[in-house]
Coordinates of C-alpha atoms and ligand atoms in Angstrom, one line a residue:
Chain A
X1127 CA -0.1 9.8 60.8
X1128 CA -1.9 12.7 59.5
X1129 CA -1.8 13.0 56.2
X1130 CA -2.0 16.8 55.2
X1131 CA -4.2 17.8 52.4
X1132 CA -2.0 19.8 50.4
X1133 CA 0.3 16.8 50.1
X1134 CA -2.7 14.5 48.7
X1135 CA -3.0 17.4 46.3
X1136 CA 0.1 17.7 45.1
X1137 CA 0.9 13.6 44.9
X1138 CA -2.5 13.3 42.9
X1139 CA -1.5 16.5 40.2
X1140 CA 2.5 14.5 40.1
X1141 CA 0.4 11.3 39.5
X1142 CA -1.9 12.5 37.0
X1143 CA 1.4 14.3 35.1
X1144 CA 3.0 11.1 35.1
X1145 CA 0.0 9.4 33.6
X1146 CA -0.6 11.9 31.0
X1147 CA 2.6 10.9 29.5
X1148 CA 1.2 6.6 29.6
X1149 CA -1.8 7.9 28.1
X1150 CA -0.3 9.4 25.4
X1151 CA 2.1 6.2 24.5
X1152 CA -1.0 4.3 25.4
X1153 CA -2.8 6.1 22.7
X1154 CA 0.2 5.3 20.1
X1155 CA -0.4 1.3 21.2
X1156 CA -4.0 1.7 20.6
X1157 CA -3.8 3.4 16.9
X1158 CA -1.5 0.7 15.8
X1159 CA -4.0 -1.9 17.6
X1160 CA -6.9 -0.6 16.0
X1161 CA -5.7 -0.5 12.3
X1162 CA -3.6 -3.7 12.1
X1163 CA -4.5 -5.9 15.3
X1164 CA -0.9 -6.1 15.8
X1165 CA 0.0 -6.0 19.7
X1166 CA 3.2 -4.1 19.5
X1167 CA 5.2 -4.8 22.5
X1168 CA 7.9 -2.3 21.2
X1169 CA 6.0 1.0 22.1
X1170 CA 8.1 1.7 24.9
X1171 CA 11.2 1.3 22.7
X1172 CA 9.4 3.4 20.1
X1173 CA 9.6 6.1 22.5
X1174 CA 13.3 5.6 23.6
X1175 CA 14.3 6.0 19.9
X1176 CA 11.9 9.2 19.6
X1177 CA 13.6 10.7 22.8
X1178 CA 17.3 9.7 21.4
X1179 CA 16.7 11.1 17.7
X1180 CA 15.2 14.0 19.8
X1181 CA 18.4 14.0 21.9
X1182 CA 20.7 13.9 18.9
X1183 CA 18.7 17.1 17.1
X1184 CA 18.9 19.4 19.9
X1185 CA 22.3 18.5 21.9
X1186 CA 24.2 16.4 19.2
X1187 CA 23.4 19.1 16.5
X1188 CA 22.7 21.8 19.0
X1189 CA 19.6 22.9 17.0
X1190 CA 17.2 25.1 18.6
X1191 CA 14.0 23.5 20.1
X1192 CA 11.7 24.7 17.4
X1193 CA 13.3 22.9 14.7
X1194 CA 14.7 19.6 16.8
X1195 CA 11.0 18.7 17.9
X1196 CA 9.4 18.6 14.3
X1197 CA 12.4 17.3 13.1
X1198 CA 12.5 14.4 15.7
X1199 CA 8.4 13.9 14.8
X1200 CA 9.4 13.6 11.2
X1201 CA 12.6 11.2 11.7
X1202 CA 10.0 9.3 13.8
X1203 CA 7.5 9.2 11.3
X1204 CA 9.6 7.3 8.9
X1205 CA 11.1 5.0 11.0
X1206 CA 7.7 4.0 11.9
X1207 CA 7.1 3.3 8.3
X1208 CA 10.1 1.4 8.1
X1209 CA 9.3 -0.6 10.7
X1210 CA 6.1 -1.4 9.0
X1211 CA 7.2 -1.8 5.2
X1212 CA 10.0 -4.2 6.3
X1213 CA 8.8 -5.9 9.4
X1214 CA 5.1 -5.9 9.9
X1215 CA 3.7 -5.9 6.3
X1216 CA 5.3 -8.9 5.3
X1217 CA 3.9 -11.1 8.3
X1218 CA 0.1 -9.6 8.2
X1219 CA -1.2 -12.6 6.5
X1220 CA 0.5 -14.8 8.8
X1221 CA -1.1 -15.4 12.6
X1222 CA -1.2 -12.6 14.6
X1223 CA 1.5 -14.6 16.9
X1224 CA 4.4 -14.2 14.6
X1225 CA 3.5 -10.5 14.5
X1226 CA 3.7 -10.6 18.2
X1227 CA 7.2 -12.3 18.3
X1228 CA 8.2 -9.9 15.7
X1229 CA 7.8 -6.8 18.0
X1230 CA 9.6 -8.5 20.7
X1231 CA 12.4 -8.6 18.1
X1232 CA 12.0 -5.0 17.0
X1233 CA 12.4 -3.9 20.7
X1234 CA 15.9 -5.4 20.8
X1235 CA 16.6 -3.9 17.3
X1236 CA 15.8 0.0 18.7
X1237 CA 17.9 -1.3 21.8
X1238 CA 20.5 -2.0 19.8
X1239 CA 20.7 1.1 17.5
X1240 CA 20.5 3.3 20.2
X1241 CA 23.2 1.5 22.0
X1242 CA 25.2 1.7 18.8
X1243 CA 24.4 5.3 18.0
X1244 CA 24.8 6.6 21.5
X1245 CA 25.9 4.1 23.9
X1246 CA 24.2 2.9 26.9
X1247 CA 24.9 5.4 29.2
X1248 CA 22.0 7.5 30.8
X1249 CA 21.8 11.4 29.4
X1250 CA 20.1 14.4 29.9
X1251 CA 17.9 16.3 27.6
X1252 CA 18.7 19.9 27.1
X1253 CA 16.4 22.0 29.2
X1254 CA 13.6 23.5 27.1
X1255 CA 10.3 23.5 29.4
X1256 CA 10.2 26.8 31.7
X1257 CA 11.7 26.1 34.8
X1258 CA 9.3 28.0 36.9
X1259 CA 7.5 25.5 39.5
X1260 CA 3.9 25.9 38.6
X1261 CA 1.3 27.2 41.6
X1262 CA -1.9 25.6 41.4
X1263 CA -3.9 27.3 44.6
X1264 CA -1.4 26.3 47.4
X1265 CA -0.4 23.1 45.6
X1266 CA 3.4 23.2 43.9
X1267 CA 3.8 21.1 40.7
X1268 CA 7.1 20.5 39.5
X1269 CA 7.5 22.9 36.1
X1270 CA 8.5 19.9 33.5
X1271 CA 5.6 17.8 35.1
X1272 CA 3.3 20.5 34.3
X1273 CA 4.4 21.6 31.1
X1274 CA 4.6 18.0 30.0
X1275 CA 1.1 17.2 31.2
X1276 CA -0.2 20.4 29.0
X1277 CA 1.6 19.3 25.9
X1278 CA 0.2 15.8 26.6
X1279 CA -3.0 17.0 26.9
X1280 CA -3.2 19.2 23.7
X1281 CA -2.0 16.3 21.4
X1282 CA -4.6 14.2 22.6
X1283 CA -7.1 16.7 22.3
X1284 CA -5.6 17.3 18.6
X1285 CA -5.7 13.4 17.8
X1286 CA -9.4 13.1 19.2
X1287 CA -10.9 15.9 17.5
X1288 CA -9.1 14.7 14.2
X1289 CA -10.3 11.2 14.6
X1290 CA -14.1 12.6 15.2
X1291 CA -14.0 14.8 12.3
X1292 CA -11.8 13.6 9.7
X1293 CA -12.7 11.1 7.4
X1294 CA -9.5 9.3 7.6
X1295 CA -10.8 8.3 11.3
X1296 CA -13.5 6.7 9.3
X1297 CA -11.1 4.6 7.3
X1298 CA -9.1 3.4 10.3
X1299 CA -12.4 2.3 12.2
X1300 CA -13.7 0.7 9.0
X1301 CA -10.2 -1.4 8.4
X1302 CA -10.3 -2.4 12.1
X1303 CA -13.4 -3.7 11.8
X1304 CA -13.1 -5.7 8.3
X1305 CA -10.2 -5.6 6.2
X1306 CA -11.7 -7.0 3.2
X1307 CA -15.0 -4.9 3.4
X1308 CA -12.7 -1.7 3.8
X1309 CA -11.1 -2.5 0.4
X1310 CA -14.2 -3.1 -1.1
X1311 CA -14.9 0.1 -0.4
X1312 CA -12.3 1.9 -1.9
X1313 CA -10.6 2.1 1.0
X1314 CA -6.3 1.5 0.8
X1315 CA -5.7 -0.9 3.5
X1316 CA -2.2 -1.1 3.4
X1317 CA -2.2 2.6 3.4
X1318 CA -3.8 2.5 6.3
X1319 CA -1.8 0.2 8.0
X1320 CA 1.3 2.5 6.8
X1321 CA -0.2 5.4 8.2
X1322 CA -0.9 3.9 11.5
X1323 CA 2.8 2.9 12.2
X1324 CA 4.0 6.2 11.1
X1325 CA 1.1 8.1 13.2
X1326 CA 1.8 6.2 16.2
X1327 CA 5.7 6.4 15.9
X1328 CA 5.1 10.5 15.9
X1329 CA 3.1 10.4 18.9
X1330 CA 5.3 7.8 20.4
X1331 CA 8.7 10.0 19.9
X1332 CA 6.5 12.9 21.2
X1333 CA 5.8 11.0 24.7
X1334 CA 9.4 10.0 24.6
X1335 CA 10.6 13.9 24.4
X1336 CA 8.6 14.2 27.3
X1337 CA 9.3 11.7 29.4
X1338 CA 13.0 12.1 28.7
X1339 CA 12.7 15.8 29.5
X1340 CA 11.2 14.7 33.2
X1341 CA 13.8 11.9 33.9
X1342 CA 16.3 11.8 31.3
X1343 CA 17.0 9.4 28.9
X1344 CA 18.8 5.7 28.8
X1345 CA 18.5 2.8 26.4
X1346 CA 16.5 1.3 29.1
X1347 CA 13.7 4.2 29.2
X1348 CA 11.5 1.3 27.1
X1349 CA 10.6 0.0 30.4
X1350 CA 8.1 2.9 30.6
X1351 CA 6.5 0.8 28.1
X1352 CA 5.7 -1.9 30.7
X1353 CA 3.1 0.3 32.8
X1354 CA 1.6 1.6 29.4
X1355 CA 0.7 -2.2 28.5
X1356 CA -1.3 -2.3 32.0
X1357 CA -3.0 1.1 31.1
X1358 CA -3.9 -0.3 27.5
X1359 CA -5.2 -3.6 29.0
X1360 CA -7.2 -2.0 31.8
X1361 CA -8.5 0.7 29.1
X1362 CA -9.2 -1.9 26.4
X1363 CA -6.6 -2.3 23.7
X1364 CA -8.8 -0.3 21.1
X1365 CA -9.9 2.2 23.1
X1366 CA -8.4 5.5 22.7
X1367 CA -10.6 6.9 25.5
X1368 CA -9.8 4.0 27.4
X1369 CA -5.9 4.4 27.2
X1370 CA -6.8 8.3 28.2
X1371 CA -8.9 7.6 31.3
X1372 CA -6.8 4.5 32.3
X1373 CA -3.5 6.5 31.6
X1374 CA -4.1 9.2 34.4
X1375 CA -5.7 6.7 37.0
X1376 CA -3.3 4.4 37.1
X1377 CA -0.3 7.2 37.2
X1378 CA -2.3 8.7 39.8
X1379 CA -2.5 5.3 41.6
X1380 CA 1.1 5.1 41.7
X1381 CA 1.9 8.2 42.6
X1382 CA -0.7 7.9 45.8
X1383 CA 0.2 4.5 46.7
X1384 CA 4.1 5.3 46.2
X1385 CA 3.9 8.2 48.5
X1386 CA 1.5 7.3 51.3
X1387 CA 2.3 3.6 51.3
X1388 CA 5.7 3.1 49.9
X1389 CA 7.4 2.5 46.3
X1390 CA 7.3 -1.2 46.9
X1391 CA 3.6 -1.3 47.0
X1392 CA 3.4 0.6 43.7
X1393 CA 3.4 -2.6 41.1
X1394 CA 1.5 -4.5 43.7
X1395 CA -1.4 -1.9 43.4
X1396 CA -0.8 -1.6 39.7
X1397 CA -1.5 -5.1 38.7
X1398 CA -4.1 -5.7 41.4
X1399 CA -5.9 -3.4 39.4
X1400 CA -5.0 -5.0 36.0
X1401 CA -6.1 -8.3 37.5
X1402 CA -9.4 -7.2 38.7
X1403 CA -10.2 -5.7 35.0
X1404 CA -9.4 -8.5 33.4
X1405 CA -11.7 -10.8 35.6
X1406 CA -14.5 -8.2 35.4
X1407 CA -14.1 -7.0 32.3
X1408 CA -11.9 -9.1 29.6
X1409 CA -12.0 -6.7 27.0
X1410 CA -10.7 -3.6 29.3
X1411 CA -12.8 -0.9 30.7
X1412 CA -13.6 0.9 27.0
X1413 CA -12.7 -2.0 24.7
X1414 CA -15.3 -3.2 22.4
X1415 CA -16.2 -6.5 21.5
X1416 CA -18.2 -7.1 18.3
X1417 CA -21.8 -6.0 18.1
X1418 CA -24.1 -9.2 18.3
X1419 CA -27.8 -9.1 17.5
X1420 CA -29.6 -11.7 19.0
Chain B
X98 CA -22.7 -12.4 -27.8
X99 CA -21.9 -9.0 -27.7
X100 CA -18.3 -8.0 -29.4
X101 CA -15.5 -7.3 -27.0
X102 CA -16.2 -3.4 -26.9
X103 CA -19.7 -3.6 -25.7
X104 CA -18.4 -5.8 -22.6
X105 CA -18.0 -4.2 -19.6
X106 CA -16.5 -7.2 -18.0
X107 CA -14.5 -10.5 -19.4
X108 CA -13.4 -13.3 -17.5
X109 CA -11.7 -15.8 -19.8
X110 CA -10.8 -19.3 -18.7
X111 CA -9.8 -18.8 -15.5
X112 CA -8.4 -21.1 -12.5
X113 CA -8.5 -20.4 -8.9
X114 CA -6.6 -22.2 -6.3
X115 CA -7.0 -21.6 -2.7
X116 CA -4.1 -21.9 -0.1
X117 CA -2.2 -23.6 -3.1
X118 CA -4.3 -26.7 -2.9
X119 CA -7.9 -26.2 -3.3
X120 CA -8.9 -25.8 -6.6
X121 CA -12.0 -24.1 -6.8
X122 CA -12.5 -22.5 -10.3
X123 CA -11.3 -24.7 -13.6
X124 CA -11.3 -23.0 -16.8
X125 CA -14.3 -20.4 -15.9
X126 CA -15.7 -18.1 -18.7
X127 CA -18.2 -15.3 -18.3
X128 CA -18.7 -12.2 -19.7
X129 CA -21.0 -9.0 -18.8
X130 CA -22.4 -6.8 -21.5
X131 CA -22.3 -3.0 -20.9
X132 CA -25.6 -1.7 -19.2
X133 CA -26.8 -5.5 -18.6
X134 CA -27.5 -7.4 -15.4
X135 CA -26.1 -11.0 -15.7
X136 CA -27.1 -13.7 -13.4
X137 CA -24.3 -16.3 -12.1
X138 CA -26.3 -19.2 -10.3
X139 CA -25.4 -22.4 -8.8
X140 CA -25.6 -24.4 -5.8
X141 CA -23.5 -24.2 -2.3
X142 CA -19.8 -24.4 -2.8
X143 CA -20.1 -24.1 -6.6
X144 CA -18.0 -20.9 -6.5
X145 CA -19.7 -18.3 -7.7
X146 CA -18.4 -16.3 -4.7
X147 CA -14.9 -17.2 -5.9
X148 CA -15.8 -15.8 -9.1
X149 CA -16.7 -12.5 -7.8
X150 CA -13.6 -12.3 -5.6
X151 CA -11.3 -13.1 -8.6
X152 CA -12.9 -10.5 -10.7
X153 CA -12.7 -7.7 -7.5
X154 CA -9.0 -8.7 -6.8
X155 CA -10.0 -9.4 -3.2
X156 CA -8.8 -13.3 -3.4
X157 CA -5.3 -12.5 -2.0
X158 CA -6.9 -11.4 0.8
X159 CA -8.4 -14.8 1.5
X160 CA -5.3 -16.7 0.4
X161 CA -6.6 -17.3 -3.2
X162 CA -4.9 -17.2 -6.6
X163 CA -5.7 -17.0 -10.0
X164 CA -3.6 -19.4 -11.8
X165 CA -4.7 -19.2 -15.2
X166 CA -6.9 -17.2 -17.5
X167 CA -7.4 -13.3 -17.7
X168 CA -10.0 -11.1 -16.4
X169 CA -10.5 -7.8 -18.0
X170 CA -12.7 -5.0 -16.8
X171 CA -13.3 -2.3 -19.4
X172 CA -10.9 -3.5 -21.7
X173 CA -8.3 -3.8 -19.2
X174 CA -6.7 -6.7 -17.5
X175 CA -7.4 -7.0 -14.0
X176 CA -4.1 -7.3 -11.9
X177 CA -4.8 -9.3 -8.6
X178 CA -3.0 -6.6 -6.6
X179 CA -5.0 -3.7 -5.1
X180 CA -8.6 -3.9 -4.9
X181 CA -9.0 -0.3 -3.7
X182 CA -7.7 0.8 -6.9
X183 CA -10.0 -1.5 -9.4
X184 CA -12.7 0.1 -6.6
X185 CA -11.9 3.8 -7.5
X186 CA -11.8 2.7 -11.5
X187 CA -15.5 2.0 -11.3
X188 CA -15.8 -1.9 -10.1
X189 CA -17.9 -2.4 -7.0
X190 CA -18.0 -5.6 -5.2
X191 CA -20.8 -5.9 -2.5
X192 CA -19.7 -9.0 -1.0
X193 CA -21.9 -11.7 0.6
X194 CA -23.2 -11.3 4.1
X195 CA -23.5 -7.6 3.6
X196 CA -19.9 -6.9 5.4
X197 CA -21.4 -3.5 6.8
X198 CA -19.0 -1.8 9.1
X199 CA -21.2 -2.9 12.1
X200 CA -19.7 0.0 14.8
X201 CA -19.9 2.8 12.3
X202 CA -23.2 4.7 11.8
X203 CA -25.3 4.5 8.7
X204 CA -24.0 7.8 7.5
X205 CA -20.2 6.8 8.3
X206 CA -20.7 3.7 6.3
X207 CA -21.7 5.9 3.6
X208 CA -18.8 8.0 4.3
X209 CA -16.3 5.4 4.1
X210 CA -17.7 4.4 0.4
X211 CA -17.0 7.9 -0.8
X212 CA -13.2 6.6 -0.7
X213 CA -14.0 5.2 -3.9
X214 CA -14.5 8.4 -5.4
X215 CA -10.5 9.1 -4.7
X216 CA -8.7 10.6 -8.1
X217 CA -12.0 10.9 -9.9
X218 CA -12.3 14.3 -10.2
X219 CA -15.9 16.3 -10.6
X220 CA -17.5 13.9 -8.6
X221 CA -18.9 14.9 -5.3
X222 CA -20.1 12.4 -2.9
X223 CA -23.7 12.1 -2.8
X224 CA -25.7 10.3 -0.1
X225 CA -29.5 11.5 -1.2
X226 CA -29.3 8.7 -4.2
X227 CA -29.1 6.3 -1.5
X228 CA -31.7 7.8 0.3
X229 CA -33.9 8.0 -2.6
X230 CA -33.7 4.4 -3.6
X231 CA -34.1 3.4 0.0
X232 CA -35.8 5.9 2.3
X233 CA -35.6 3.6 5.3
X234 CA -31.9 4.4 5.7
X235 CA -32.7 8.1 5.5
X236 CA -34.9 7.4 8.8
X237 CA -31.8 5.5 10.5
X238 CA -29.0 7.7 9.1
X239 CA -27.2 8.2 12.5
X240 CA -28.3 4.7 13.9
X241 CA -25.1 2.3 14.2
X242 CA -25.2 0.0 11.5
X243 CA -24.8 -3.4 13.5
X244 CA -28.0 -2.8 14.9
X245 CA -30.0 -2.7 11.6
X246 CA -32.2 -5.4 10.6
X247 CA -30.8 -8.0 8.2
X248 CA -33.0 -6.3 4.8
X249 CA -31.7 -2.8 6.0
X250 CA -28.3 -3.9 6.6
X251 CA -28.6 -5.4 2.7
X252 CA -29.8 -1.7 1.6
X253 CA -26.4 0.1 3.2
X254 CA -24.6 -2.6 1.7
X255 CA -25.8 -1.9 -1.8
X256 CA -26.1 2.0 -0.7
X257 CA -22.3 2.0 -0.5
X258 CA -22.2 0.7 -4.0
X259 CA -24.5 3.5 -5.1
X260 CA -22.2 6.0 -3.2
X261 CA -19.0 4.8 -5.3
X262 CA -20.7 5.5 -8.7
X263 CA -19.1 2.3 -10.2
X264 CA -19.8 1.2 -14.2
X265 CA -20.4 -2.4 -12.6
X266 CA -21.2 -3.9 -9.6
X267 CA -20.9 -7.4 -8.4
X268 CA -23.7 -8.6 -6.0
X269 CA -23.1 -11.5 -4.1
X270 CA -26.5 -13.2 -2.8
X271 CA -28.7 -9.9 -1.8
X272 CA -31.2 -12.4 -1.1
X273 CA -30.1 -14.1 1.9
X274 CA -31.4 -14.5 5.2
X275 CA -34.2 -12.3 3.9
X276 CA -37.8 -12.9 3.8
X277 CA -39.4 -13.6 0.3
X278 CA -41.1 -9.9 0.4
X279 CA -38.1 -8.2 1.5
X280 CA -36.6 -9.7 -1.6
X281 CA -38.8 -8.7 -4.0
X282 CA -38.5 -5.1 -2.7
X283 CA -34.4 -5.0 -2.9
X284 CA -34.6 -6.8 -6.1
X285 CA -37.1 -4.4 -8.0
X286 CA -34.6 -1.6 -6.3
X287 CA -31.6 -3.6 -8.2
X288 CA -33.3 -3.8 -11.2
X289 CA -34.4 0.3 -11.2
X290 CA -30.8 0.9 -10.1
X291 CA -29.6 -0.8 -13.5
X292 CA -32.1 0.9 -15.4
X293 CA -32.0 4.5 -14.2
X294 CA -28.1 4.8 -13.3
X295 CA -26.9 2.3 -16.2
X296 CA -24.6 0.4 -14.1
X297 CA -24.0 -2.9 -15.1
X298 CA -24.1 -5.7 -12.8
X299 CA -23.2 -9.3 -12.0
X300 CA -25.4 -10.8 -9.7
X301 CA -24.6 -14.2 -8.1
X302 CA -27.8 -16.0 -6.6
X303 CA -28.8 -19.2 -5.1
X304 CA -32.6 -17.8 -5.4
X305 CA -32.7 -18.6 -9.2
X306 CA -36.0 -17.7 -9.9
X307 CA -36.0 -14.0 -8.3
X308 CA -32.6 -13.5 -10.2
X309 CA -33.6 -14.6 -13.7
X310 CA -36.8 -12.2 -13.2
X311 CA -34.8 -9.2 -13.5
X312 CA -31.7 -10.8 -15.0
X313 CA -30.9 -10.3 -19.1
X314 CA -28.5 -13.1 -19.5
X315 CA -28.0 -16.2 -17.4
X316 CA -24.8 -18.6 -16.0
X317 CA -25.3 -21.6 -14.3
X318 CA -21.9 -22.9 -12.6
X319 CA -21.3 -26.4 -10.8
X320 CA -18.3 -27.3 -9.1
X321 CA -15.9 -24.5 -10.5
X322 CA -17.2 -24.3 -14.0
X323 CA -20.4 -22.9 -16.3
X324 CA -22.8 -25.7 -16.9
X325 CA -25.5 -23.8 -18.7
X326 CA -25.9 -20.3 -20.0
X327 CA -28.2 -18.2 -22.4
X328 CA -30.4 -15.1 -22.2
X329 CA -32.9 -15.3 -19.3
X330 CA -35.7 -15.9 -21.8
X331 CA -34.0 -19.3 -23.2
X332 CA -32.9 -20.3 -19.4
X333 CA -36.4 -20.2 -18.2
X334 CA -37.7 -22.1 -21.2
X335 CA -35.1 -24.8 -20.5
X336 CA -36.3 -27.9 -19.2
X337 CA -33.4 -28.7 -17.0
X338 CA -33.0 -25.4 -15.8
X339 CA -37.0 -25.3 -14.7
X340 CA -36.4 -28.5 -12.8
X341 CA -33.1 -28.5 -11.2
X342 CA -33.0 -24.8 -10.5
X343 CA -36.4 -23.5 -10.6
X344 CA -37.7 -26.4 -8.8
X345 CA -40.9 -26.4 -11.1
X346 CA -41.0 -30.3 -11.1
X347 CA -40.3 -33.4 -9.1
X348 CA -37.0 -34.9 -8.9
X349 CA -36.5 -38.3 -10.0
X350 CA -33.7 -40.2 -9.7
X351 CA -34.0 -41.3 -13.7
X352 CA -34.1 -37.1 -14.4
X353 CA -31.1 -36.6 -12.0
X354 CA -29.2 -39.2 -14.4
X355 CA -30.4 -37.8 -17.4
X356 CA -29.2 -34.3 -16.2
X357 CA -26.2 -35.6 -15.6
X358 CA -25.7 -36.6 -18.7
X359 CA -26.6 -33.7 -20.4
X360 CA -24.5 -31.7 -18.4
X361 CA -21.3 -33.5 -19.2
X362 CA -22.5 -33.0 -22.6
X363 CA -22.5 -29.4 -22.5
X364 CA -19.5 -28.6 -20.8
Ligands
ATP2588 N1 -10.7 -18.9 1.7 C1 -11.0 -20.2 1.3 N2 -10.2 -21.2 1.7 C2 -10.2 -22.4 1.2 N3 -11.3 -22.8 0.2 C3 -12.1 -21.5 0.2 C4 -12.4 -20.8 0.6 N4 -13.1 -19.6 0.1 C5 -13.9 -21.1 -0.9 N5 -13.4 -22.0 -0.7 C6 -13.8 -23.1 -1.5 O1 -14.1 -22.8 -2.8 C7 -15.1 -23.4 -2.9 C8 -16.3 -22.2 -4.0 O2 -16.6 -21.6 -2.7 P1 -17.4 -20.3 -3.0 O3 -17.5 -19.7 -1.7 O4 -16.9 -19.4 -4.2 O5 -18.9 -20.7 -3.1 P2 -20.2 -20.4 -3.4 O6 -20.9 -20.7 -4.7 O7 -20.1 -18.7 -3.4 O8 -21.2 -21.2 -2.1 P3 -22.4 -20.4 -1.6 O9 -23.7 -20.4 -2.4 O10 -22.8 -21.4 -0.2 O11 -21.8 -18.9 -1.2 C9 -15.9 -24.4 -2.1 O12 -15.3 -25.5 -2.3 C10 -15.2 -23.8 -0.8 O13 -14.8 -24.6 0.1
MG2589 MG1 -20.9 -17.3 -1.9

């Protein structure tokens, strides 16, 4: 079987497109983990509720896109803050396992809310990305894939720049290293926790809008979170750069395997990578473990 | 002793319990006059760090609680709720074991401490003051703090306090794990900071002689309470302090019994 070069290129680009959305969602996961050390199993459902809120504004209330997107992000921030205040903060002094369990409960809560308000039926988001396919050399890229990639990439570029140059990035990293020491230098640690959940909810909602505009929305779309967990484990739970690279790579790998070996091999490939990384580098490719001076 | 108006810090009869079970302080009182260095001495587990954590409101983070008594900073009661607000009011705690942010650079560690200036108008962050007192940090400003030597890390921990422009600094065992020469150097700088910047200090130490060499007043504590206190000159002249804390004479069993008797009498 001769594999055409152009086919490889197109499949790769499509895979990287999906991968960029995994990467963006992975970044949302990492922000929470970095600041609070909470493993948030509900990241896929936070993405889902963002997509539905967007649906509510753009289809339900028929608001224009330029209003629906910012409104969605604001509502997402409020939801993120609410989750942190009511479900996470009261438990932060307890052991990590109980917080982890709470995020499992959170998945059901968010799914329940969506099914109550919008029912379990799959829906389509209003078309808002240009529908012309994008031509890169000879390769066709479906327009939604291409534009969502561009938006996801821009969002990540903004996030990385902000964390590199803004003092708040240092507050986040200081809190991640040592909470008591962070308070002792004047950092508002509970504020950092709230902020990280709000920011993560915003990022996840943006990813939700993009994922939904490519593949439609349903109360089951939180399953996207499963691939994201693989991404963050491979990239390192606390590494934004790791989420980015692992997201693109796993998106690409799944597309290639799905196209040239068959869809049933996708998961096999993904989890093989996961296992190999866990064995070789338990902290993930870019994850950090503490500096130890010997 | 000074009157309340001259005190930057006042601890009145506090009791502290960890995990609702372990009593660490039993009716402890002390005071720090404005502009002075007060030493708080005692052996391992006496409760020195607990006093500092109670004052800086960091206790709740370790599941500790002030069950009795009152702590006031600059005349206002210290609530055990928001440590960062206390820092922003000018009370800085240099914690035991340095607690620098290991994967941040030296400069980023100092930047983190600029959060202490939040809400204080007219103060701009000043890192030069840190580099003036600790020139060695200036050379290493771009280095990852986790790779600094122990002494440099202690300098950085004190440097973060300097950035915060506090009125009182709580210092927890700055001599920990440092070579004697470096200890002297760092204590010299601590004394200079006190004299030149007018910052009051509550200095916790196991190394009594070096602490008393720069302090104006001293408290000695054991198992959660103060057993001896007085101006430094009086403490260093005290026979028991000399024997049991400054290690100037041999201890025999009879002495220890004598000391215990006297301690009971004092407390
Ligand atoms: N987080 C904690 N939980 C439970 N008990 C604690 C905790 N921190 C301290 N303690 C106990 O309180 C007592 C006083 O401890 P503290 O750390 O204040 O002593 P210290 O005088 O600073 O000792 P060192 O010189 O060794 O630092 C000890 O018996 C200790 O075991
Ligand atoms: Mg101690």
